[in-house]
Amino acid sequence: MKDPNIEHIRHTLAHLLASAVLEIYPGTKNTIGPAVDDGFYYDFKFPADVKLSDKDLPTLEKKMKNNLKKWTKFTHKEVTEKEAKEIFKDNQYKIELIEEIAKKKEKITLYTCGNFTDLCRGGHTENPAEDIHSDSFKLSRVAGAYWRGNEENTMLTRIYGLAFPTKLALDDYETMRIESEKRDHRKLGKEMGIFTFDEDVGPGLPLWLPNGTAITDELEKLAKETEFKGGYVRVRTPNIAKESMYKKSGHLPYYEESMFPPMEYEGGKYYLKAMNCPHHHKVFGAEPRTYKQLPLRVAEYGTCYRHEKSGELFGLMRVRMLEMNDAHIYCTEAQFADEFRAVNEMYMHYFKIFGVEKYIMRFSKHDPKRLGDKYVNEPELWKKTEDMVRNVLIESKIPYIEVENEAAFYGPKIDVQVWSAIGREFTLATNQVDFAVPKRFDLTYKDSEGKEQTPLCIHRAPLGTHERFIGFLIEHYGGNFPLWLAPVQVKIIPVGESHHAKAVEIYDELRKNLVRAEVELSDEGFGKKVRQAKVSRAPYFIIIGDKDLAVGKVTLESRDKGQIGQLDHKEIIEKILTEIKNRI
Amino acid sequence: MKDPNIEHIRHTLAHLLASAVLEIYPGTKNTIGPAVDDGFYYDFKFPADVKLSDKDLPTLEKKMKNNLKKWTKFTHKEVTEKEAKEIFKDNQYKIELIEEIAKKKEKITLYTCGNFTDLCRGGHTENPAEDIHSDSFKLSRVAGAYWRGNEENTMLTRIYGLAFPTKLALDDYETMRIESEKRDHRKLGKEMGIFTFDEDVGPGLPLWLPNGTAITDELEKLAKETEFKGGYVRVRTPNIAKESMYKKSGHLPYYEESMFPPMEYEGGKYYLKAMNCPHHHKVFGAEPRTYKQLPLRVAEYGTCYRHEKSGELFGLMRVRMLEMNDAHIYCTEAQFADEFRAVNEMYMHYFKIFGVEKYIMRFSKHDPKRLGDKYVNEPELWKKTEDMVRNVLIESKIPYIEVENEAAFYGPKIDVQVWSAIGREFTLATNQVDFAVPKRFDLTYKDSEGKEQTPLCIHRAPLGTHERFIGFLIEHYGGNFPLWLAPVQVKIIPVGESHHAKAVEIYDELRKNLVRAEVELSDEGFGKKVRQAKVSRAPYFIIIGDKDLAVGKVTLESRDKGQIGQLDHKEIIEKILTEIKNRI
């Protein structure tokens, strides 16, 4: 028996759930039940007297498991519209679906297993009783859902289930879910004073509070240093530009839906920038270029604005303002592979710093049949750049998958996916090769023979946007940021008033060295001061009491490793400065 | 004889110029001739056959000096509209002026000196022949100007003159003018690759090129370090907000003309922010505050957008995008004086770093008669805060002047004026005390007795905006930025190929330490490499030749001080890093 497809298992379980519901609650209309990322759901219209809640789920689950034993084979048959309507004559939802399928002249098929038959396109396991472990799924919750997602339609009851290939995988997933709720970036972001939203500013537009800004600033510092050492130069460009700019770049009209609406100004239109690229192209074009200046690597932590539907906004993960770790590398074809390799190495460098152990690059390619339509018509360049990208990925031993027909209009694309410490997947960043847009902006350089050439351009943003990356980091670290990133790095706690002078001395020394230190000089009791200090999640606590001063030392405690011991205060400062500098 | 008023001298010279023009070019119509900041001008309608150019100025100047000897006394008389019109019947410009004066029911007066009579309100020196040194003024240039500045009117010829109390002052001014032309920030900004404008981005919206961004980034680093040590926290806020925000702040409708027009979005209006204050108030209001958290000093290099008329845009000095060294200090009344003093000390700290030797603070106060109208009606708070401001200025021994009736609506204001190295005056920054707006935003803190209080707010921006401050610095340094600010800090020049290895070793070491070093590895001759290197205006050049390697050293040369000598290369790196760190 070949390993059954997890999506087929999930889809089968949706059927099984419907069978259980119909047996326990006769008169219920079943509607639609698909597989989803972590399991399945099914939407029902229950009889008016049934009010389903989470406490009914164990009974349903038991019924599913009983039925599963009898589900040994799926059968299916094609029927006419008339036949189908006769079978589902009491279910107006299925009637609506049948009419739609008929209208599109598609086949109408019924799938049956055990005593249950559903209108369905197929995609199940062959022998559910054998293919599905009865302890590898469970019903998780009940929610409301409008018929077909339209809020003008009837409200239905949705039952969600989780399903994985094995019980172990299900348990792992549930552990991760509980952990990710504890680490929810919206919850921790508020508790830790990292960001806020304000209704007078507008939805999807985060205000970074002092603790969040400490993090954004450290990330920018890291990016600046890394990019400086990588031979990048920096620029700063306005957040707005004229309509003509975005017509030239092709954002207008094609991308208009994702942009904020224009400002009517001086007889023309100005738009908030949704991408930094056109601005960087203008920097490249600001002076005549020769091959001696290439590769030119133009970096900016640029703030862009994009329209996202208000219903789709989600904490820092989906926002309307994006501070992007952006750069555009202008290079010759001969330089491309080295530049692309260096970009990948920069990713690896960052992954190491942030302790990202699992990642994959999703390499999206063009489809030769769609050249000149979905993709710019440069068959040679597509082949050449896709080969170069693949070669670099192989040489650099980076895990990757190739995806057909998902490239950008102007070149191959790499999406970088990473997993947080608790195993959740995030898409962090996108790299793109661009061999079309530089031409639209008339960007050229003189080659060694004095001939005008168009450069290739690599769009890259390894740290993604502050918004999404910090959203990821909050979960990844569970709020316990490493020393160099922590909003409060060191808390200094004198036991009593006689230890204040020493505490202030250390505090001053740390602050002078730009360490985010805080000192607890209140007249509260020592225990309370320690509890207050721990709320800050500072990685280090320096405690000063009589026993310390007696031996001319102070006590260092680590948030993560507990007590480190009595040390000379100069040693501690040295240790802290070194760890910050090395970002460990 | 009391020292004659320089404005009176300049105004008198405008008359003297008109007398000379009318004598040499009969049939010319004289129109208007005021005193200006560095002298005077007069606008004329010459007969059709006269085409005046700069080469005619010496003749006119000579005639003026001759006439001056005879100008020993100004007389004046009041005339009726009819009399005035009779006298100027051939001059339609004067007729227009006379009719306007008559309409406003003002006195019509004629002033006469020597053989020349003009329609004039007065304001001359009593005895020009004695009061004016004939070598303390000169005619400077001829330009076109529309009658009354309206481009639909006749084009006139404007003759400009320079005038100062003494020849020495005139010479100094001319030297400064020549120097400031050489140092023109638009000219140097282009030559040095500091900034550019692009018509697809829009007028008044600078793009900071790599060399300019090196400077903006160093200034931000300085501000961040200084503010960190001053106990500030940092935030980042969006560039846009909803209409309701600016209604609350009072920017709408009163300040609407200075804002960009709105974007119609999701059934409401969004505006580009013109000020950071409302956003910072939202940060203050994001959580409940107690007196223990005050003073709260909220800093951001925030980018604002303001409408300026396109005709008034001028390089970096008047722009539509402003990256502002902003902060708002929320404090109690008892904390105000210390906070305000600390802000002044921060100014002094910066002036020292930038070698600004001459500065003055212009302290603008309210007018008690305009309370409740031009000024928020808080007579007590006005008195108290103005007294506190004055006391701090006196205690801190800061040169200042008091100006009546020029405060902001919500509190006293300080404009900081500085003089560049060549003696030109710039208004760099404004500090404001604000005791009205925090109330509009319902900002409160709990005092030590648990009572809700409204904080005072100090708006401050010692480094002004990047745009204006860097415009000032380009002139101030004449493009020769000090080491820590210089876009290229060190140029390394190996004499020949056998010195490349050592050059690269030093280069790598400097870059690793984040020094903006460049190395000249081309196969050009040594002389050409040196010339190319000097174009960069790098403060240091490291030269490596046989004679250096023979003794295991390299040669250090300073842009400003010439050859420093042979040094061990580790010593040089140490010296450079120390100077950068200390910003000397």
Coordinates of C-alpha atoms in Angstrom, one line a residue, chain A residues 33-322:
Chain A
G33 CA -16.5 20.2 3.4
P34 CA -12.9 20.7 2.1
A35 CA -9.5 19.7 3.4
V36 CA -7.4 22.5 4.9
D37 CA -3.8 23.0 5.9
D38 CA -4.1 21.3 9.3
G39 CA -7.2 19.1 8.8
F40 CA -10.7 19.7 7.4
Y41 CA -14.0 21.3 8.1
Y42 CA -17.6 20.9 7.0
D43 CA -20.4 23.5 7.0
F44 CA -23.9 22.5 8.1
K45 CA -27.4 23.9 8.4
F46 CA -28.7 22.3 11.5
P47 CA -32.4 22.0 12.3
A48 CA -33.6 25.1 14.2
D49 CA -33.7 23.3 17.6
V50 CA -30.1 22.2 17.5
K51 CA -27.5 24.5 19.0
L52 CA -24.2 22.8 18.5
S53 CA -21.3 23.7 20.7
D54 CA -17.7 22.4 21.4
K55 CA -19.1 20.0 24.0
D56 CA -20.9 18.0 21.4
L57 CA -17.7 17.3 19.5
P58 CA -16.6 14.2 21.5
T59 CA -19.9 12.4 20.7
L60 CA -19.5 13.2 17.0
E61 CA -15.9 12.1 17.1
K62 CA -16.9 8.8 18.6
K63 CA -19.5 8.3 15.9
M64 CA -16.9 9.1 13.2
K65 CA -14.5 6.5 14.6
N66 CA -17.2 3.9 14.7
N67 CA -18.2 4.6 11.1
L68 CA -14.6 4.7 10.0
K69 CA -14.3 0.9 10.7
K70 CA -17.0 0.2 8.1
W71 CA -15.5 2.6 5.5
T72 CA -13.5 0.2 3.4
K73 CA -14.0 1.4 -0.1
F74 CA -15.1 4.6 -1.9
T75 CA -17.3 4.2 -5.0
H76 CA -18.5 6.9 -7.3
K77 CA -20.8 7.4 -10.3
E78 CA -21.7 10.1 -12.7
V79 CA -25.3 11.3 -12.7
T80 CA -27.4 13.8 -14.7
E81 CA -28.5 17.1 -13.3
K82 CA -32.0 15.8 -12.9
E83 CA -30.9 12.7 -11.0
A84 CA -28.7 14.7 -8.7
K85 CA -31.5 17.2 -8.0
E86 CA -33.8 14.3 -7.1
I87 CA -31.3 12.8 -4.7
F88 CA -30.6 16.2 -2.9
K89 CA -34.2 17.6 -3.3
D90 CA -34.4 18.5 0.4
N91 CA -31.1 20.4 0.4
Q92 CA -31.2 23.8 -1.3
Y93 CA -27.5 24.2 -0.9
K94 CA -26.6 21.1 -2.8
I95 CA -29.2 22.1 -5.4
E96 CA -27.4 25.4 -5.9
L97 CA -24.1 23.7 -6.4
I98 CA -25.6 21.1 -8.8
E99 CA -27.0 24.0 -10.9
E100 CA -23.7 25.7 -11.0
I101 CA -21.8 22.6 -12.0
A102 CA -24.4 21.9 -14.8
K103 CA -24.1 25.5 -16.0
K104 CA -20.3 25.0 -16.4
K105 CA -21.0 21.8 -18.3
E106 CA -18.9 19.8 -15.9
K107 CA -19.5 16.2 -14.8
I108 CA -21.7 15.7 -11.8
T109 CA -20.4 12.9 -9.6
L110 CA -21.5 11.3 -6.4
Y111 CA -19.1 9.6 -4.0
T112 CA -20.2 7.0 -1.5
C113 CA -18.5 5.3 1.4
G114 CA -20.3 3.3 4.1
N115 CA -23.9 4.6 4.2
F116 CA -22.9 8.1 3.2
T117 CA -23.2 9.7 -0.3
D118 CA -22.0 13.2 -1.2
L119 CA -21.9 15.4 -4.2
C120 CA -18.1 15.6 -4.7
R121 CA -15.3 15.8 -7.3
G122 CA -13.3 13.1 -5.6
G123 CA -9.9 12.9 -4.0
H124 CA -10.2 10.4 -1.1
T125 CA -8.1 7.6 0.2
E126 CA -9.0 4.3 -1.3
N127 CA -9.7 2.4 1.9
P128 CA -10.3 4.8 4.7
A129 CA -10.6 2.1 7.4
E130 CA -7.0 1.0 6.6
D131 CA -5.5 4.3 5.5
I132 CA -6.6 6.5 8.4
H133 CA -5.4 6.0 12.0
S134 CA -8.3 6.6 14.3
D135 CA -6.1 8.5 16.7
S136 CA -4.5 10.8 14.1
F137 CA -7.5 13.1 13.9
K138 CA -9.8 15.0 16.2
L139 CA -12.6 17.5 16.0
S140 CA -11.3 20.9 17.2
R141 CA -14.0 23.5 17.3
V142 CA -17.3 24.9 16.2
A143 CA -17.6 28.3 14.5
G144 CA -20.1 30.3 12.4
A145 CA -19.6 30.7 8.7
Y146 CA -21.8 32.3 6.0
W147 CA -22.9 30.1 3.1
R148 CA -20.2 30.6 0.4
G149 CA -18.4 33.2 2.6
N150 CA -20.9 35.9 1.7
E151 CA -22.3 37.8 4.7
E152 CA -25.6 38.3 2.9
N153 CA -26.2 34.6 3.0
T154 CA -27.5 32.3 5.7
M155 CA -25.2 31.6 8.7
L156 CA -24.1 28.0 8.8
T157 CA -22.3 26.0 11.5
R158 CA -18.8 25.0 10.7
I159 CA -17.1 22.1 12.4
Y160 CA -13.3 22.0 12.3
G161 CA -11.1 19.0 12.6
L162 CA -7.4 18.4 12.8
A163 CA -5.8 15.5 10.9
F164 CA -2.3 14.3 10.4
P165 CA -0.7 11.2 9.1
T166 CA 0.1 9.9 12.6
K167 CA -0.9 10.5 16.2
L168 CA 2.6 11.8 16.9
A169 CA 2.2 14.4 14.2
L170 CA -1.2 15.4 15.6
D171 CA 0.2 15.8 19.1
D172 CA 3.2 17.8 17.8
Y173 CA 0.8 20.1 16.0
E174 CA -1.4 20.6 19.0
T175 CA 1.7 21.4 21.2
M176 CA 2.8 23.9 18.6
R177 CA -0.6 25.4 18.5
I178 CA -0.8 25.9 22.2
E179 CA 2.7 27.3 22.2
S180 CA 2.0 29.6 19.3
E181 CA -1.0 31.0 21.2
K182 CA 1.2 31.8 24.2
R183 CA 3.7 33.4 21.8
D184 CA 1.0 35.2 19.7
H185 CA 2.8 38.3 18.5
R186 CA -0.3 40.5 19.0
K187 CA -0.6 39.4 22.6
L188 CA 3.2 39.7 23.4
G189 CA 3.5 42.8 21.2
K190 CA 1.0 44.6 23.5
E191 CA 2.3 43.2 26.8
M192 CA 5.8 44.1 25.9
G193 CA 5.0 47.6 24.5
I194 CA 6.3 46.7 21.0
F195 CA 3.7 48.2 18.8
T196 CA 0.2 49.6 18.8
F197 CA -2.6 50.6 16.4
D198 CA -4.7 53.7 16.7
E199 CA -8.0 54.4 15.1
D200 CA -7.1 58.0 14.2
V201 CA -4.0 56.7 12.4
G202 CA -5.8 53.9 10.6
P203 CA -6.0 50.1 10.5
G204 CA -2.9 48.2 9.3
L205 CA -0.6 51.1 10.2
P206 CA 1.4 50.1 13.2
L207 CA 3.1 52.7 15.5
W208 CA 6.3 51.2 16.8
L209 CA 6.5 51.9 20.6
P210 CA 9.9 52.4 22.3
N211 CA 10.5 48.7 22.9
G212 CA 9.6 47.8 19.3
T213 CA 11.7 50.6 18.0
A214 CA 14.7 49.3 19.9
I215 CA 14.2 46.1 17.9
T216 CA 13.7 47.8 14.5
D217 CA 16.8 49.9 15.1
E218 CA 18.9 46.9 16.0
L219 CA 17.7 45.1 12.9
E220 CA 18.6 48.1 10.7
K221 CA 22.0 48.4 12.3
L222 CA 22.6 44.7 11.6
A223 CA 21.4 45.2 8.0
K224 CA 23.5 48.3 7.5
E225 CA 26.7 46.6 8.8
T226 CA 26.1 43.4 6.9
E227 CA 25.3 45.3 3.7
F228 CA 28.3 47.7 4.2
K229 CA 30.6 44.7 4.4
G230 CA 28.9 43.2 1.4
G231 CA 29.8 46.3 -0.7
Y232 CA 26.3 47.9 -0.8
V233 CA 25.7 51.6 -0.8
R234 CA 22.7 53.2 0.8
V235 CA 20.1 55.6 -0.4
R236 CA 17.0 57.3 0.9
T237 CA 14.0 58.0 -1.3
P238 CA 10.7 59.7 -0.9
N239 CA 7.5 57.8 0.1
I240 CA 5.7 59.3 -2.8
A241 CA 6.1 59.8 -6.6
K242 CA 4.1 61.1 -9.6
E243 CA 1.8 58.9 -11.6
S244 CA 4.3 58.9 -14.5
M245 CA 6.8 57.0 -12.3
Y246 CA 4.5 54.1 -11.8
K247 CA 3.3 54.1 -15.4
K248 CA 6.9 53.7 -16.4
S249 CA 7.5 50.9 -13.8
G250 CA 4.3 49.2 -14.9
H251 CA 2.7 49.4 -11.5
L252 CA 0.0 51.5 -13.0
P253 CA -2.4 50.3 -14.1
Y254 CA -1.6 46.6 -13.4
Y255 CA -0.9 46.9 -9.7
E256 CA -3.2 49.8 -9.0
E257 CA -5.5 47.7 -6.8
S258 CA -2.7 47.1 -4.3
M259 CA -1.7 50.8 -4.1
F260 CA -3.3 53.5 -2.0
P261 CA -5.4 55.9 -4.0
P262 CA -3.7 59.0 -5.5
M263 CA -3.5 62.5 -4.2
E264 CA -4.6 65.1 -6.8
Y265 CA -1.8 67.6 -6.6
E266 CA -0.6 70.4 -8.9
G267 CA -2.8 69.2 -11.7
G268 CA -1.4 65.6 -11.5
K269 CA -1.5 62.6 -9.4
Y270 CA 0.9 61.5 -6.7
Y271 CA 0.9 58.0 -5.2
L272 CA 2.4 56.5 -2.0
K273 CA 5.1 54.2 -3.1
A274 CA 4.2 50.5 -3.0
M275 CA 7.7 49.3 -4.0
N276 CA 11.1 50.8 -3.7
C277 CA 12.3 49.5 -7.1
P278 CA 11.3 52.5 -9.3
H279 CA 13.0 54.9 -6.9
H280 CA 16.2 52.8 -6.9
H281 CA 16.1 52.7 -10.7
K282 CA 16.1 56.5 -10.6
V283 CA 19.2 56.4 -8.4
F284 CA 20.9 54.2 -10.9
G285 CA 19.8 56.5 -13.7
A286 CA 20.9 59.7 -11.9
E287 CA 24.3 59.6 -13.5
P288 CA 26.0 58.0 -16.5
R289 CA 27.2 54.5 -15.5
T290 CA 30.1 52.4 -16.8
Y291 CA 30.9 48.7 -16.2
K292 CA 33.5 49.9 -13.7
Q293 CA 30.7 50.9 -11.3
L294 CA 29.0 47.5 -11.5
P295 CA 27.8 45.7 -9.6
L296 CA 26.0 48.6 -8.0
R297 CA 24.2 47.4 -4.9
V298 CA 21.6 50.0 -3.8
A299 CA 20.1 49.4 -0.3
E300 CA 17.4 51.2 1.6
Y301 CA 15.1 50.3 4.6
G302 CA 12.3 51.9 2.5
T303 CA 8.8 52.4 3.8
C304 CA 6.1 51.3 1.3
Y305 CA 2.3 51.5 1.5
R306 CA 0.0 48.9 0.1
H307 CA -3.7 48.4 0.1
E308 CA -4.8 45.3 1.9
K309 CA -8.5 44.6 2.5
S310 CA -9.4 45.6 6.1
G311 CA -10.8 42.1 6.7
E312 CA -7.4 40.6 5.9
L313 CA -5.3 42.8 8.1
F314 CA -3.6 40.7 10.9
G315 CA -1.4 42.2 13.6
L316 CA 2.1 42.8 12.1
M317 CA 1.7 39.9 9.7
R318 CA -0.5 41.7 7.2
V319 CA -0.3 45.5 7.3
R320 CA -0.6 48.5 5.0
M321 CA 2.8 50.0 5.8
L322 CA 6.0 48.0 5.2

